[in-house]
PDB file of C-alpha atoms in Angstrom:
ATOM      1  CA  ARG C   2      10.924  16.958  -2.352  1.00 84.00           C
ATOM      2  CA  VAL C   3      10.161  13.634  -1.821  1.00 92.00           C
ATOM      3  CA  ALA C   4       7.286  12.084  -0.369  1.00 92.00           C
ATOM      4  CA  THR C   5       7.881   8.734  -0.761  1.00 95.00           C
ATOM      5  CA  ALA C   6      10.153   5.936  -2.333  1.00 96.00           C
ATOM      6  CA  ALA C   7      10.117   2.139  -3.853  1.00 96.00           C
ATOM      7  CA  PHE C   8      13.182   0.106  -5.018  1.00 94.00           C
ATOM      8  CA  SER C   9      13.310  -2.646  -6.679  1.00 94.00           C
ATOM      9  CA  SER C  10      16.036  -5.531  -6.594  1.00 88.00           C
ATOM     10  CA  GLU C  11      15.255  -7.515  -9.447  1.00 88.00           C
ATOM     11  CA  THR C  12      16.056  -4.147 -11.842  1.00 89.00           C
ATOM     12  CA  ARG C  13      18.075  -2.529  -8.970  1.00 89.00           C
ATOM     13  CA  ARG C  14      16.176   0.720  -9.931  1.00 91.00           C
ATOM     14  CA  TRP C  15      14.950   3.164  -7.274  1.00 92.00           C
ATOM     15  CA  ALA C  16      11.533   5.041  -7.653  1.00 94.00           C
ATOM     16  CA  LEU C  17      10.478   8.417  -5.907  1.00 95.00           C
ATOM     17  CA  GLY C  18       7.552  10.216  -6.222  1.00 96.00           C
ATOM     18  CA  GLY C  19       7.237  13.859  -5.270  1.00 93.00           C
ATOM     19  CA  TRP C  20       5.164  16.743  -3.888  1.00 95.00           C
ATOM     20  CA  ASP C  21       4.742  17.652  -7.594  1.00 95.00           C
ATOM     21  CA  GLY C  22       3.411  14.725  -8.478  1.00 95.00           C
ATOM     22  CA  ASP C  23       6.437  13.633 -11.041  1.00 95.00           C
ATOM     23  CA  ILE C  24       8.281  10.419 -10.498  1.00 95.00           C
ATOM     24  CA  HIS C  25      12.220  10.125 -11.283  1.00 93.00           C
ATOM     25  CA  VAL C  26      13.180   6.357 -11.874  1.00 93.00           C
ATOM     26  CA  LEU C  27      16.679   5.853 -11.087  1.00 92.00           C
ATOM     27  CA  ASP C  28      19.281   3.522 -11.732  1.00 86.00           C
ATOM     28  CA  PHE C  29      21.375   1.576  -8.620  1.00 77.00           C
ATOM     29  CA  VAL C  30      24.221   4.669  -8.541  1.00 73.00           C
ATOM     30  CA  GLY C  31      21.931   7.906  -9.007  1.00 68.00           C
ATOM     31  CA  GLU C  32      21.682   8.314 -12.380  1.00 75.00           C
ATOM     32  CA  ASP C  33      18.180   9.757 -13.620  1.00 74.00           C
ATOM     33  CA  GLU C  34      16.544   6.938 -15.966  1.00 81.00           C
ATOM     34  CA  VAL C  35      12.921   8.818 -16.511  1.00 88.00           C
ATOM     35  CA  THR C  36      10.959  11.227 -15.431  1.00 91.00           C
ATOM     36  CA  LEU C  37       7.180   9.918 -15.369  1.00 93.00           C
ATOM     37  CA  ARG C  38       4.292  13.071 -15.678  1.00 92.00           C
ATOM     38  CA  GLY C  39       0.826  12.715 -15.300  1.00 93.00           C
ATOM     39  CA  HIS C  40      -0.217  12.753 -11.712  1.00 95.00           C
ATOM     40  CA  GLN C  41      -1.897  16.082 -10.950  1.00 95.00           C
ATOM     41  CA  GLY C  42      -1.138  15.972  -7.176  1.00 95.00           C
ATOM     42  CA  GLN C  43       1.185  14.553  -4.647  1.00 95.00           C
ATOM     43  CA  VAL C  44       2.570  10.968  -5.147  1.00 96.00           C
ATOM     44  CA  ALA C  45       2.178   9.104  -1.924  1.00 95.00           C
ATOM     45  CA  SER C  46       3.091   5.527  -2.442  1.00 96.00           C
ATOM     46  CA  LEU C  47       4.575   3.857  -4.862  1.00 97.00           C
ATOM     47  CA  VAL C  48       5.687  -0.236  -5.361  1.00 96.00           C
ATOM     48  CA  PHE C  49       7.673  -2.346  -8.559  1.00 95.00           C
ATOM     49  CA  ALA C  50       5.529  -5.099  -9.270  1.00 92.00           C
ATOM     50  CA  SER C  51       8.006  -8.716  -9.427  1.00 87.00           C
ATOM     51  CA  GLY C  52      10.489  -8.425 -11.784  1.00 87.00           C
ATOM     52  CA  GLY C  53      10.652  -4.207 -11.685  1.00 88.00           C
ATOM     53  CA  ASP C  54       9.605  -3.104 -15.107  1.00 89.00           C
ATOM     54  CA  THR C  55       6.206  -2.463 -13.829  1.00 92.00           C
ATOM     55  CA  LEU C  56       5.571   0.726 -10.779  1.00 94.00           C
ATOM     56  CA  VAL C  57       2.440   1.350  -9.221  1.00 95.00           C
ATOM     57  CA  SER C  58       1.885   5.110  -7.967  1.00 96.00           C
ATOM     58  CA  GLY C  59      -0.850   6.248  -6.045  1.00 95.00           C
ATOM     59  CA  SER C  60      -1.794   9.952  -5.589  1.00 95.00           C
ATOM     60  CA  TRP C  61      -3.611  12.577  -3.586  1.00 94.00           C
ATOM     61  CA  ASP C  62      -5.303  13.338  -7.323  1.00 93.00           C
ATOM     62  CA  ARG C  63      -7.482  10.361  -6.762  1.00 93.00           C
ATOM     63  CA  LYS C  64      -6.158   8.112  -9.027  1.00 92.00           C
ATOM     64  CA  MET C  65      -3.645   5.259  -9.976  1.00 92.00           C
ATOM     65  CA  ARG C  66      -1.469   4.802 -12.640  1.00 94.00           C
ATOM     66  CA  VAL C  67      -0.035   1.639 -13.861  1.00 94.00           C
ATOM     67  CA  TRP C  68       3.605   2.465 -15.573  1.00 93.00           C
ATOM     68  CA  SER C  69       5.938   0.036 -17.818  1.00 89.00           C
ATOM     69  CA  VAL C  70       9.179   1.047 -17.216  1.00 84.00           C
ATOM     70  CA  PRO C  71      10.752   1.889 -19.763  1.00 73.00           C
ATOM     71  CA  PRO C  72       9.082   3.596 -21.674  1.00 68.00           C
ATOM     72  CA  SER C  73       6.909   5.589 -19.885  1.00 66.00           C
ATOM     73  CA  ARG C  74       3.371   4.959 -20.834  1.00 74.00           C
ATOM     74  CA  SER C  75       0.743   4.516 -17.976  1.00 85.00           C
ATOM     75  CA  GLN C  76      -2.690   3.142 -17.655  1.00 88.00           C
ATOM     76  CA  VAL C  77      -4.860   5.462 -15.123  1.00 90.00           C
ATOM     77  CA  LEU C  78      -7.088   3.159 -12.343  1.00 90.00           C
ATOM     78  CA  ALA C  79     -10.069   5.982 -11.189  1.00 88.00           C
ATOM     79  CA  GLY C  80     -12.320   5.248  -8.490  1.00 87.00           C
ATOM     80  CA  HIS C  81     -11.140   6.413  -5.588  1.00 92.00           C
ATOM     81  CA  THR C  82     -13.363   9.648  -4.338  1.00 89.00           C
ATOM     82  CA  VAL C  83     -10.085  11.488  -2.161  1.00 91.00           C
ATOM     83  CA  GLY C  84      -6.767  10.911  -2.519  1.00 90.00           C
ATOM     84  CA  VAL C  85      -5.213   7.599  -2.753  1.00 93.00           C
ATOM     85  CA  HIS C  86      -2.729   6.658   0.457  1.00 93.00           C
ATOM     86  CA  THR C  87      -1.663   3.394  -0.105  1.00 96.00           C
ATOM     87  CA  VAL C  88      -1.000   1.120  -3.133  1.00 96.00           C
ATOM     88  CA  ASP C  89       0.340  -2.527  -3.255  1.00 97.00           C
ATOM     89  CA  VAL C  90       0.567  -5.431  -6.136  1.00 96.00           C
ATOM     90  CA  SER C  91      -0.294  -9.107  -5.062  1.00 95.00           C
ATOM     91  CA  PRO C  92       2.939 -11.787  -5.773  1.00 94.00           C
ATOM     92  CA  ASP C  93       2.254 -12.702  -9.095  1.00 93.00           C
ATOM     93  CA  GLY C  94       1.498  -9.049 -10.259  1.00 91.00           C
ATOM     94  CA  ARG C  95      -2.354  -9.903 -11.119  1.00 93.00           C
ATOM     95  CA  LEU C  96      -3.782  -7.674  -8.894  1.00 95.00           C
ATOM     96  CA  VAL C  97      -3.361  -4.255  -7.502  1.00 95.00           C
ATOM     97  CA  ALA C  98      -4.725  -2.926  -3.960  1.00 96.00           C
ATOM     98  CA  SER C  99      -5.355   0.648  -3.433  1.00 96.00           C
ATOM     99  CA  GLY C 100      -6.121   1.941  -0.015  1.00 94.00           C
ATOM    100  CA  GLY C 101      -7.567   5.945   0.647  1.00 93.00           C
ATOM    101  CA  HIS C 102      -9.071   8.952   2.440  1.00 93.00           C
ATOM    102  CA  ASP C 103     -12.333   7.355   1.249  1.00 94.00           C
ATOM    103  CA  ASP C 104     -11.970   4.985   3.877  1.00 93.00           C
ATOM    104  CA  GLU C 105     -12.324   2.188   0.982  1.00 93.00           C
ATOM    105  CA  VAL C 106      -9.911  -0.312  -0.297  1.00 94.00           C
ATOM    106  CA  ARG C 107     -10.330  -1.212  -3.693  1.00 94.00           C
ATOM    107  CA  VAL C 108      -8.757  -4.172  -5.726  1.00 95.00           C
ATOM    108  CA  TRP C 109      -7.976  -4.002  -9.539  1.00 93.00           C
ATOM    109  CA  ASP C 110      -6.905  -6.773 -12.308  1.00 91.00           C
ATOM    110  CA  ALA C 111      -4.217  -6.708 -14.259  1.00 82.00           C
ATOM    111  CA  GLN C 112      -6.346  -4.979 -17.444  1.00 85.00           C
ATOM    112  CA  GLY C 113      -7.221  -2.617 -14.863  1.00 88.00           C
ATOM    113  CA  ASP C 114     -10.764  -3.064 -14.376  1.00 90.00           C
ATOM    114  CA  LEU C 115     -12.208  -3.005 -10.630  1.00 93.00           C
ATOM    115  CA  VAL C 116     -12.315  -6.229  -9.193  1.00 92.00           C
ATOM    116  CA  ARG C 117     -14.185  -5.139  -5.813  1.00 91.00           C
ATOM    117  CA  VAL C 118     -14.630  -2.741  -3.144  1.00 92.00           C
ATOM    118  CA  LEU C 119     -13.575  -3.644   0.015  1.00 93.00           C
ATOM    119  CA  ARG C 120     -15.647  -1.532   3.469  1.00 92.00           C
ATOM    120  CA  GLY C 121     -15.709  -1.420   6.541  1.00 91.00           C
ATOM    121  CA  HIS C 122     -13.199   1.006   7.613  1.00 95.00           C
ATOM    122  CA  THR C 123     -14.412   3.925   9.340  1.00 94.00           C
ATOM    123  CA  ASP C 124     -11.521   6.391   8.452  1.00 95.00           C
ATOM    124  CA  HIS C 125      -8.445   7.064   5.973  1.00 94.00           C
ATOM    125  CA  VAL C 126      -7.157   3.946   4.931  1.00 96.00           C
ATOM    126  CA  PHE C 127      -3.240   4.195   5.557  1.00 95.00           C
ATOM    127  CA  ARG C 128      -1.793   1.062   4.776  1.00 96.00           C
ATOM    128  CA  VAL C 129      -2.784  -2.074   2.527  1.00 97.00           C
ATOM    129  CA  ARG C 130      -0.033  -4.837   2.048  1.00 97.00           C
ATOM    130  CA  PHE C 131      -0.815  -8.238   0.184  1.00 97.00           C
ATOM    131  CA  SER C 132       0.438 -11.630   1.838  1.00 97.00           C
ATOM    132  CA  PRO C 133       3.139 -13.610   0.712  1.00 96.00           C
ATOM    133  CA  ASP C 134       1.132 -16.301  -0.734  1.00 95.00           C
ATOM    134  CA  GLY C 135      -1.825 -13.302  -2.421  1.00 95.00           C
ATOM    135  CA  ARG C 136      -4.858 -14.964  -0.645  1.00 94.00           C
ATOM    136  CA  TYR C 137      -4.855 -11.568   1.929  1.00 95.00           C
ATOM    137  CA  ILE C 138      -4.739  -8.198   2.264  1.00 97.00           C
ATOM    138  CA  ALA C 139      -4.058  -6.760   5.404  1.00 97.00           C
ATOM    139  CA  SER C 140      -5.142  -2.809   5.869  1.00 97.00           C
ATOM    140  CA  SER C 141      -4.465  -0.532   8.305  1.00 96.00           C
ATOM    141  CA  SER C 142      -6.327   2.515   9.222  1.00 95.00           C
ATOM    142  CA  ASP C 143      -6.964   5.794  11.275  1.00 94.00           C
ATOM    143  CA  ASP C 144      -9.692   4.284  13.000  1.00 94.00           C
ATOM    144  CA  ARG C 145      -7.299   2.225  15.137  1.00 95.00           C
ATOM    145  CA  THR C 146      -8.236  -0.793  13.531  1.00 95.00           C
ATOM    146  CA  VAL C 147      -6.222  -3.630  11.593  1.00 96.00           C
ATOM    147  CA  ARG C 148      -8.361  -5.418   8.879  1.00 95.00           C
ATOM    148  CA  LEU C 149      -7.700  -9.065   7.466  1.00 95.00           C
ATOM    149  CA  TRP C 150      -9.214  -9.316   4.385  1.00 95.00           C
ATOM    150  CA  ASP C 151      -9.780 -13.147   2.072  1.00 92.00           C
ATOM    151  CA  VAL C 152      -8.823 -11.662  -1.566  1.00 91.00           C
ATOM    152  CA  ALA C 153     -10.991 -14.143  -3.208  1.00 83.00           C
ATOM    153  CA  GLY C 154     -14.217 -14.203  -0.823  1.00 72.00           C
ATOM    154  CA  ALA C 155     -13.969 -10.603   0.344  1.00 63.00           C
ATOM    155  CA  GLU C 156     -14.478 -11.709   3.976  1.00 73.00           C
ATOM    156  CA  HIS C 157     -12.425 -10.123   6.697  1.00 85.00           C
ATOM    157  CA  ARG C 158     -11.779 -10.306  10.592  1.00 92.00           C
ATOM    158  CA  VAL C 159     -10.786  -7.230  12.531  1.00 94.00           C
ATOM    159  CA  LEU C 160      -7.988  -6.781  14.702  1.00 95.00           C
ATOM    160  CA  ARG C 161      -8.036  -4.920  17.343  1.00 94.00           C
ATOM    161  CA  GLY C 162      -5.617  -3.677  20.152  1.00 91.00           C
ATOM    162  CA  HIS C 163      -4.068  -0.332  18.701  1.00 93.00           C
ATOM    163  CA  GLU C 164      -5.369   2.714  20.367  1.00 92.00           C
ATOM    164  CA  ALA C 165      -4.521   5.390  18.218  1.00 94.00           C
ATOM    165  CA  ASP C 166      -3.940   5.859  14.536  1.00 94.00           C
ATOM    166  CA  VAL C 167      -2.365   2.164  12.275  1.00 94.00           C
ATOM    167  CA  GLU C 168       0.149   3.366  10.003  1.00 92.00           C
ATOM    168  CA  GLU C 169       2.199   0.462   9.214  1.00 94.00           C
ATOM    169  CA  LEU C 170       2.046  -2.828   8.183  1.00 97.00           C
ATOM    170  CA  ALA C 171       3.955  -5.495   7.284  1.00 97.00           C
ATOM    171  CA  PHE C 172       3.904  -9.839   6.971  1.00 97.00           C
ATOM    172  CA  SER C 173       6.628 -12.214   7.651  1.00 97.00           C
ATOM    173  CA  ALA C 174       8.220 -13.523   4.810  1.00 96.00           C
ATOM    174  CA  ASP C 175       5.958 -17.006   5.332  1.00 96.00           C
ATOM    175  CA  GLY C 176       2.653 -15.415   5.706  1.00 96.00           C
ATOM    176  CA  THR C 177       2.407 -16.389   9.361  1.00 96.00           C
ATOM    177  CA  LEU C 178       2.355 -13.030  11.304  1.00 97.00           C
ATOM    178  CA  LEU C 179       1.526  -9.595  10.445  1.00 97.00           C
ATOM    179  CA  ALA C 180       3.080  -6.530  12.110  1.00 97.00           C
ATOM    180  CA  SER C 181       1.264  -3.676  13.082  1.00 96.00           C
ATOM    181  CA  ALA C 182       3.038   0.143  14.118  1.00 95.00           C
ATOM    182  CA  GLY C 183       1.034   3.080  15.036  1.00 91.00           C
ATOM    183  CA  GLU C 184       0.412   6.233  17.326  1.00 92.00           C
ATOM    184  CA  ASP C 185       0.019   4.469  20.200  1.00 89.00           C
ATOM    185  CA  ASP C 186       3.705   4.520  20.221  1.00 89.00           C
ATOM    186  CA  ARG C 187       3.218   0.631  19.968  1.00 90.00           C
ATOM    187  CA  ALA C 188       3.626  -2.863  17.852  1.00 94.00           C
ATOM    188  CA  ILE C 189       1.405  -5.428  17.592  1.00 94.00           C
ATOM    189  CA  LEU C 190       2.719  -9.292  16.280  1.00 96.00           C
ATOM    190  CA  TRP C 191      -0.789 -10.390  15.109  1.00 96.00           C
ATOM    191  CA  ASP C 192      -0.943 -14.468  14.288  1.00 95.00           C
ATOM    192  CA  VAL C 193      -2.555 -14.524  10.878  1.00 94.00           C
ATOM    193  CA  LYS C 194      -4.880 -17.941  11.657  1.00 92.00           C
ATOM    194  CA  THR C 195      -6.101 -16.956  14.936  1.00 93.00           C
ATOM    195  CA  GLY C 196      -6.038 -13.014  15.195  1.00 93.00           C
ATOM    196  CA  ILE C 197      -3.940 -13.053  18.236  1.00 93.00           C
ATOM    197  CA  GLY C 198      -2.244 -10.287  18.632  1.00 93.00           C
ATOM    198  CA  ARG C 199       0.976  -9.837  20.904  1.00 92.00           C
ATOM    199  CA  LYS C 200       2.071  -6.183  21.864  1.00 89.00           C
ATOM    200  CA  LEU C 201       5.585  -4.574  22.058  1.00 88.00           C
ATOM    201  CA  GLU C 202       5.695  -1.948  23.652  1.00 79.00           C
ATOM    202  CA  GLY C 203       8.644   0.391  24.993  1.00 76.00           C
ATOM    203  CA  HIS C 204       8.638   3.449  21.992  1.00 79.00           C
ATOM    204  CA  THR C 205       7.875   6.536  23.635  1.00 69.00           C
ATOM    205  CA  ASP C 206       6.738   7.968  20.341  1.00 66.00           C
ATOM    206  CA  ASN C 207       5.048   6.990  17.498  1.00 76.00           C
ATOM    207  CA  VAL C 208       6.325   3.781  15.662  1.00 65.00           C
TER     208      VAL C 208
END
């Protein structure tokens, strides 16, 4: 059973993460290239780094793995106290961000060392996303907030406007806007510079 997926436009590979902890890497036409094994719980998040030869996975086993594809070697990043729900890689490939059910955002360098722990959320972190310039990390949470963290200084801004769990995040290509969506049936489009949000309503169920 597939729990999450990622695609690399550079190498035209798919990665599929399963409830059994396995990750299947496939070529563009769906032929299985390699199966990556090591996680002991559901794979909750996958992302290819720029170039497509590095894959980062996060799992409910509380660990992340950084895979070289191929071959199937992995580096383990451990530190979350409960399951990892989301991972992302900075545009330059130098940093990895993770968020989990311990309400924390963690930032790691390319050597696997923990750079900093970003605390402020009061419930599960559902999604983390780097801005296109790598300056910010956006995080969404079941605490109904979006937080915008400065990667260099760890200062952050709290964006409030949702009335239920916030699940998805996406930056615009130029990094000036951030979209969030949640279980309150709405999306909000945020101005990254000012923190002002515009509510987009009309859905009648979770976005």
